[in-house]
């Protein structure tokens, strides 16, 4: 097994902070991957990891993904992410989130946090009692609120762009779309797809999530969480956790497009990215099409007052970016993930040379 420092060095992370507070039971890791474009920004995930090693691996991958995401979305922020080890349905408390807020604050603005899986605006409000380096604050407090509807919109337009390439039309009417995970983002994505008359298939590990949506949309087809990969579908939309595009699932998926909100969908970015192409599946890079949430957060931290129209306007550009990246991948004979990473790295290198002096409200 790789040492902790070897893992940190592998993708040039700048800093990793282990947050331990026995009083509240807080065990969290903050990973700052790259701050060339600005302070590292990315949400905090709360998840019951099987081991601390698994939590570290996740936060390192997620924070690197944020660097790419923020870069391709044209934002002046770097990449970071945090994970809190614990069950979001059992282990939340005000004290835990405030203890976490103190660790975020100790970084002096080098890392700005927000929501991710398992974390809601109420939790973020508690983090904000201890630090100003928080975004995704409730709208009632002048913040941008839950980023999920904007994320879902970005996934939707990215999916449409992929459909345009594969089917010659970006209409999703009649397309069979399997949405894995109907949590914050998944439910808004389902709403958009239903509005466009797509045939939507859903799965989730929690029955209450399924029931809430099927009550709203009785024509939804529900499949067991382990069988979703075998469903008859045109588009697979992973909106739960990462690494669901792997050797096993690629042998089962019969779709033409993969386009979803989950971070780090490809278990092995190069190999599984290539395998998608070989199997005739167009993969819309996750960090590109799920960047609506961070765009929304950026609209909160970079402007004196949050403007939702601006967030949606900027998110809509994902449609064209997706088409551009598909074209680059075809031209350069690389997979779509590699094309998106290439674009992100180009921007980071160019901005590093520029020595930009643009500042957000934190003075970075
Ligand atoms: P969420 O926790 O609200 O929803 C995730 C849903 O997936 C939950 O309902 C959960 O029960 C379900 N789930 C978990 N494992 C599953 C499985 N094996 N099969 C089926 N369902 C399963 O989280 P979210 O905020 O909706 O985020 C979803 C994904 O999108 C995450 O990977 C997150 O990192 C990513 N993402 C979210 C945002 C955002 O704005 N919330 C932005 C960018 C990326």
XYZ file of C-alpha atoms and ligand atoms in Angstrom:
408
model
C 0.000 0.000 0.000
C 1.225 3.515 -0.886
C 2.311 5.784 1.977
C 0.178 8.849 2.728
C 2.853 11.173 1.354
C 3.244 9.071 -1.800
C -0.494 9.397 -2.380
C -0.320 13.164 -1.845
C 2.655 13.448 -4.194
C 1.105 11.307 -6.904
C -1.066 14.133 -8.215
C 0.853 17.068 -6.749
C -1.584 18.028 -4.011
C -0.464 21.207 -2.292
C -1.769 20.429 1.201
C -3.809 17.838 3.057
C -5.243 18.585 6.492
C -6.413 15.862 8.877
C -9.050 17.309 11.204
C -9.553 15.408 14.463
C -11.801 16.582 17.306
C -12.458 13.833 19.887
C -14.944 16.064 21.757
C -17.423 16.080 18.865
C -16.244 12.901 17.138
C -15.169 14.880 14.081
C -12.838 13.051 11.740
C -12.416 14.954 8.512
C -9.849 15.451 5.766
C -9.435 18.643 3.734
C -7.433 18.286 0.517
C -6.129 21.306 -1.364
C -5.016 20.222 -4.798
C -4.110 23.359 -6.710
C -4.443 27.081 -6.001
C -2.931 28.545 -9.186
C -6.287 29.965 -10.317
C -7.368 31.103 -6.848
C -8.351 29.713 -3.440
C -9.275 26.053 -3.492
C -13.048 25.692 -3.592
C -15.135 22.549 -3.383
C -17.793 20.998 -1.215
C -17.649 18.851 1.873
C -18.923 15.279 1.650
C -20.217 13.323 4.641
C -20.018 9.591 4.087
C -19.619 6.402 6.123
C -16.369 5.247 4.565
C -15.245 1.683 5.217
C -11.807 2.910 6.234
C -9.792 6.087 6.703
C -7.677 5.035 3.710
C -10.818 5.008 1.559
C -11.744 8.500 2.796
C -8.259 9.799 1.936
C -8.390 8.266 -1.522
C -11.787 9.834 -2.139
C -10.824 13.330 -0.992
C -7.629 13.276 -3.075
C -9.527 12.276 -6.208
C -12.365 14.695 -5.555
C -10.091 17.685 -4.927
C -8.087 17.041 -8.095
C -11.390 16.818 -9.972
C -12.314 20.239 -8.563
C -9.124 21.740 -10.009
C -10.103 20.496 -13.468
C -13.741 21.420 -13.020
C -13.057 24.981 -11.911
C -10.513 25.412 -14.691
C -12.735 24.187 -17.563
C -15.675 26.190 -16.255
C -13.531 29.329 -16.579
C -13.652 30.156 -12.852
C -10.925 31.928 -10.884
C -10.759 29.335 -8.148
C -8.541 26.338 -7.540
C -9.397 22.790 -6.537
C -10.123 21.494 -3.046
C -12.558 19.240 -1.269
C -13.267 17.922 2.211
C -14.731 14.704 3.569
C -16.252 14.117 6.990
C -16.206 10.464 7.998
C -19.637 9.569 9.386
C -23.211 8.627 8.606
C -25.118 11.709 7.450
C -28.359 10.197 8.781
C -26.945 9.509 12.270
C -23.837 11.466 13.159
C -24.667 15.107 12.435
C -24.584 17.708 15.193
C -24.115 21.456 15.460
C -20.922 20.904 17.472
C -19.479 18.627 14.787
C -20.074 21.144 11.999
C -18.760 24.033 14.090
C -15.628 22.054 14.941
C -15.197 21.426 11.228
C -15.734 25.154 10.552
C -12.808 25.971 12.853
C -10.512 23.749 10.823
C -11.672 25.435 7.597
C -11.078 28.817 9.219
C -7.567 27.840 10.298
C -6.610 27.738 6.606
C -7.248 31.475 6.329
C -9.188 31.337 3.054
C -6.956 28.938 1.180
C -9.951 26.581 1.105
C -13.613 27.622 0.690
C -16.177 24.946 1.442
C -19.785 24.258 0.343
C -22.266 21.347 0.217
C -21.639 17.944 -1.277
C -23.146 14.493 -0.736
C -24.672 14.204 2.724
C -24.415 17.931 3.506
C -27.280 20.426 3.321
C -27.602 24.182 3.657
C -28.471 23.887 7.350
C -25.167 22.112 8.016
C -23.311 24.746 6.011
C -24.972 27.437 8.126
C -23.450 25.816 11.209
C -20.016 25.639 9.583
C -20.417 29.366 8.826
C -20.785 30.142 12.537
C -17.031 29.516 12.799
C -15.662 30.703 9.469
C -16.424 33.091 6.628
C -14.816 30.727 4.112
C -18.118 29.086 3.281
C -20.398 29.302 0.284
C -23.707 27.762 -0.689
C -25.268 29.634 2.224
C -29.096 29.704 2.386
C -30.744 32.276 0.129
C -32.374 33.848 3.176
C -28.880 34.741 4.384
C -27.894 36.260 1.046
C -26.215 33.110 -0.219
C -26.711 31.086 -3.374
C -28.574 28.285 -1.559
C -28.624 24.671 -2.625
C -26.473 24.368 -5.782
C -28.195 21.152 -6.895
C -30.816 22.658 -9.261
C -28.040 24.488 -11.127
C -25.875 21.362 -11.191
C -28.817 19.414 -12.595
C -29.305 22.059 -15.285
C -25.660 21.739 -16.347
C -25.930 17.946 -16.498
C -29.100 18.320 -18.547
C -27.534 20.654 -21.138
C -24.372 18.512 -21.246
C -26.563 15.452 -21.871
C -28.371 17.308 -24.638
C -25.063 18.233 -26.278
C -24.001 14.572 -26.186
C -27.378 13.584 -27.682
C -26.852 16.124 -30.459
C -23.581 14.434 -31.345
C -24.910 10.859 -31.132
C -28.445 11.248 -32.509
C -28.106 14.416 -34.604
C -30.711 16.158 -32.416
C -30.459 17.359 -28.854
C -34.038 16.431 -28.038
C -34.325 13.927 -25.220
C -37.996 13.211 -25.913
C -38.561 9.463 -25.959
C -34.969 8.708 -24.914
C -34.616 6.110 -22.164
C -32.539 7.730 -19.437
C -31.467 5.784 -16.332
C -30.782 8.081 -13.382
C -28.797 6.357 -10.638
C -29.401 8.179 -7.353
C -32.322 10.547 -6.960
C -30.928 12.746 -4.233
C -30.409 16.501 -4.499
C -29.199 16.602 -8.100
C -30.878 13.444 -9.380
C -34.375 14.618 -8.484
C -33.979 17.943 -10.340
C -32.513 16.135 -13.323
C -35.495 13.760 -13.358
C -37.843 16.779 -13.310
C -36.157 18.287 -16.366
C -36.134 14.961 -18.211
C -39.809 14.316 -17.473
C -40.657 17.794 -18.712
C -38.983 16.902 -21.992
C -40.918 13.614 -22.239
C -37.934 11.339 -21.788
C -38.618 7.807 -20.508
C -36.925 7.864 -17.131
C -35.695 4.908 -15.100
C -34.530 5.511 -11.520
C -32.767 3.727 -8.666
C -31.757 4.700 -5.155
C -30.674 2.959 -1.986
C -33.340 4.783 0.038
C -36.977 3.880 -0.481
C -38.232 7.290 0.742
C -36.351 9.030 -2.088
C -37.921 6.716 -4.655
C -41.390 7.144 -3.219
C -41.190 10.926 -3.164
C -40.380 10.996 -6.872
C -42.761 8.292 -8.052
C -45.543 10.137 -6.249
C -44.707 13.208 -8.315
C -44.126 11.240 -11.550
C -46.095 7.940 -11.538
C -44.728 6.915 -14.962
C -41.156 6.580 -13.646
C -39.746 3.090 -13.957
C -37.964 1.947 -10.789
C -35.167 -0.621 -10.858
C -33.181 -2.241 -8.086
C -29.910 -0.448 -7.355
C -27.818 -3.421 -8.497
C -29.736 -3.949 -11.731
C -29.621 -0.462 -13.172
C -26.624 -1.282 -15.370
C -28.629 -3.992 -17.152
C -31.653 -1.779 -17.814
C -32.763 -1.071 -21.365
C -31.498 2.509 -21.750
C -30.082 5.031 -24.213
C -28.408 7.223 -21.611
C -26.890 6.321 -18.256
C -26.884 9.245 -15.794
C -24.860 8.410 -12.671
C -25.995 10.792 -9.932
C -24.884 8.895 -6.819
C -21.250 8.094 -6.116
C -18.155 7.674 -8.285
C -16.393 4.765 -10.042
C -19.589 3.226 -11.417
C -18.088 3.109 -14.906
C -15.746 0.145 -14.575
C -14.874 -3.261 -16.069
C -18.018 -4.886 -14.710
C -20.531 -2.180 -15.634
C -19.047 -1.486 -19.070
C -19.755 -5.108 -19.938
C -23.370 -4.608 -18.940
C -24.268 -1.085 -20.058
C -26.055 -0.989 -23.405
C -26.346 2.796 -23.564
C -24.974 5.202 -26.183
C -24.236 8.049 -23.762
C -22.992 8.412 -20.188
C -23.842 11.819 -18.761
C -24.444 12.370 -15.068
C -23.664 14.446 -11.996
C -21.502 12.084 -9.946
C -17.868 12.991 -9.528
C -15.153 10.576 -10.691
C -17.456 8.305 -12.651
C -14.628 6.484 -14.442
C -12.949 4.054 -12.069
C -9.769 4.255 -14.148
C -9.860 7.505 -16.091
C -7.656 6.494 -19.005
C -8.598 2.844 -19.383
C -12.328 3.174 -18.826
C -12.414 6.428 -20.792
C -10.907 4.505 -23.739
C -13.229 1.545 -23.181
C -16.265 3.826 -23.490
C -15.057 4.925 -26.915
C -14.344 1.335 -27.998
C -17.850 0.293 -26.975
C -19.410 3.177 -28.883
C -20.462 5.016 -25.728
C -20.007 8.780 -25.674
C -18.861 9.792 -22.206
C -19.637 13.422 -21.301
C -16.827 14.291 -18.834
C -18.279 14.419 -15.319
C -16.335 17.402 -14.045
C -17.381 19.427 -17.067
C -21.102 18.734 -17.070
C -21.530 18.805 -13.277
C -19.827 22.181 -12.919
C -23.143 24.064 -12.553
C -23.002 23.728 -8.776
C -19.581 25.285 -8.453
C -20.535 27.953 -11.000
C -23.444 28.795 -8.701
C -21.127 28.936 -5.689
C -18.693 31.085 -7.659
C -21.498 33.540 -8.405
C -21.913 33.849 -4.636
C -18.251 34.349 -3.729
C -17.083 36.429 -6.663
C -19.830 39.059 -6.815
C -21.157 41.521 -4.213
C -24.615 39.960 -4.470
C -25.592 36.559 -5.768
C -27.411 36.582 -9.095
C -29.206 33.353 -10.068
C -29.674 34.454 -13.701
C -25.933 34.819 -14.041
C -25.416 31.328 -12.581
C -27.820 29.718 -15.075
C -26.423 31.761 -17.976
C -22.874 30.648 -17.209
C -24.017 27.053 -16.677
C -25.712 26.987 -20.072
C -22.284 27.326 -21.677
C -21.658 23.698 -20.691
C -23.627 22.748 -23.824
C -21.052 24.320 -26.143
C -18.066 23.267 -24.004
C -19.269 19.652 -24.236
C -19.505 19.835 -28.020
C -16.034 21.447 -28.183
C -14.477 18.753 -26.003
C -16.047 15.958 -28.049
C -14.606 17.572 -31.159
C -11.146 17.925 -29.594
C -11.225 14.265 -28.518
C -12.101 13.189 -32.058
C -9.496 15.430 -33.652
C -6.679 14.448 -31.312
C -7.738 10.804 -31.049
C -7.905 10.863 -27.264
C -10.831 10.052 -25.005
C -13.253 12.762 -23.884
C -11.975 12.731 -20.303
C -8.427 13.328 -21.537
C -9.640 16.130 -23.823
C -11.307 17.878 -20.866
C -8.216 17.464 -18.642
C -6.056 18.852 -21.451
C -8.251 21.938 -21.690
C -8.132 22.435 -17.906
C -4.351 22.093 -17.767
C -3.890 24.522 -20.666
C -5.884 27.175 -18.809
C -4.028 26.616 -15.526
C -0.650 26.869 -17.295
C -1.672 30.024 -19.158
C -3.014 31.716 -16.013
C 0.082 30.736 -14.022
C 2.146 32.703 -16.569
C -0.276 35.627 -16.534
C 0.029 36.143 -12.778
C -3.588 37.288 -12.657
C -4.546 39.951 -10.142
C -8.323 39.432 -10.338
C -9.791 39.252 -6.836
C -12.892 37.722 -5.303
C -14.551 38.902 -2.112
C -11.989 37.059 0.012
C -9.252 39.175 -1.547
C -7.672 36.356 -3.547
P -27.244 13.264 -2.545
O -26.602 12.589 -1.380
O -28.304 14.248 -2.294
O -27.815 12.184 -3.555
C -27.171 11.010 -3.865
C -28.241 9.949 -3.954
O -27.657 8.737 -4.412
C -28.897 9.632 -2.598
O -30.296 9.668 -2.731
C -28.378 8.232 -2.265
O -29.293 7.489 -1.503
C -28.194 7.662 -3.660
N -27.279 6.526 -3.754
C -26.133 6.293 -3.097
N -25.574 5.133 -3.499
C -26.410 4.640 -4.450
C -26.402 3.472 -5.260
N -25.430 2.572 -5.182
N -27.408 3.287 -6.146
C -28.423 4.182 -6.246
N -28.480 5.313 -5.496
C -27.492 5.521 -4.614
O -26.048 13.901 -3.396
P -26.150 14.974 -4.563
O -25.852 16.303 -3.990
O -27.387 14.758 -5.340
O -24.901 14.578 -5.463
C -24.936 13.450 -6.318
C -23.588 13.309 -7.038
O -23.327 14.484 -7.794
C -22.381 13.174 -6.100
O -21.409 12.338 -6.680
C -21.844 14.591 -5.992
O -20.473 14.616 -5.678
C -22.104 15.075 -7.391
N -22.227 16.517 -7.487
C -23.188 17.164 -6.780
C -23.307 18.557 -6.893
C -24.396 19.305 -6.193
O -24.648 20.463 -6.557
N -25.070 18.743 -5.210
C -22.427 19.262 -7.745
C -21.480 18.549 -8.476
C -21.380 17.175 -8.325
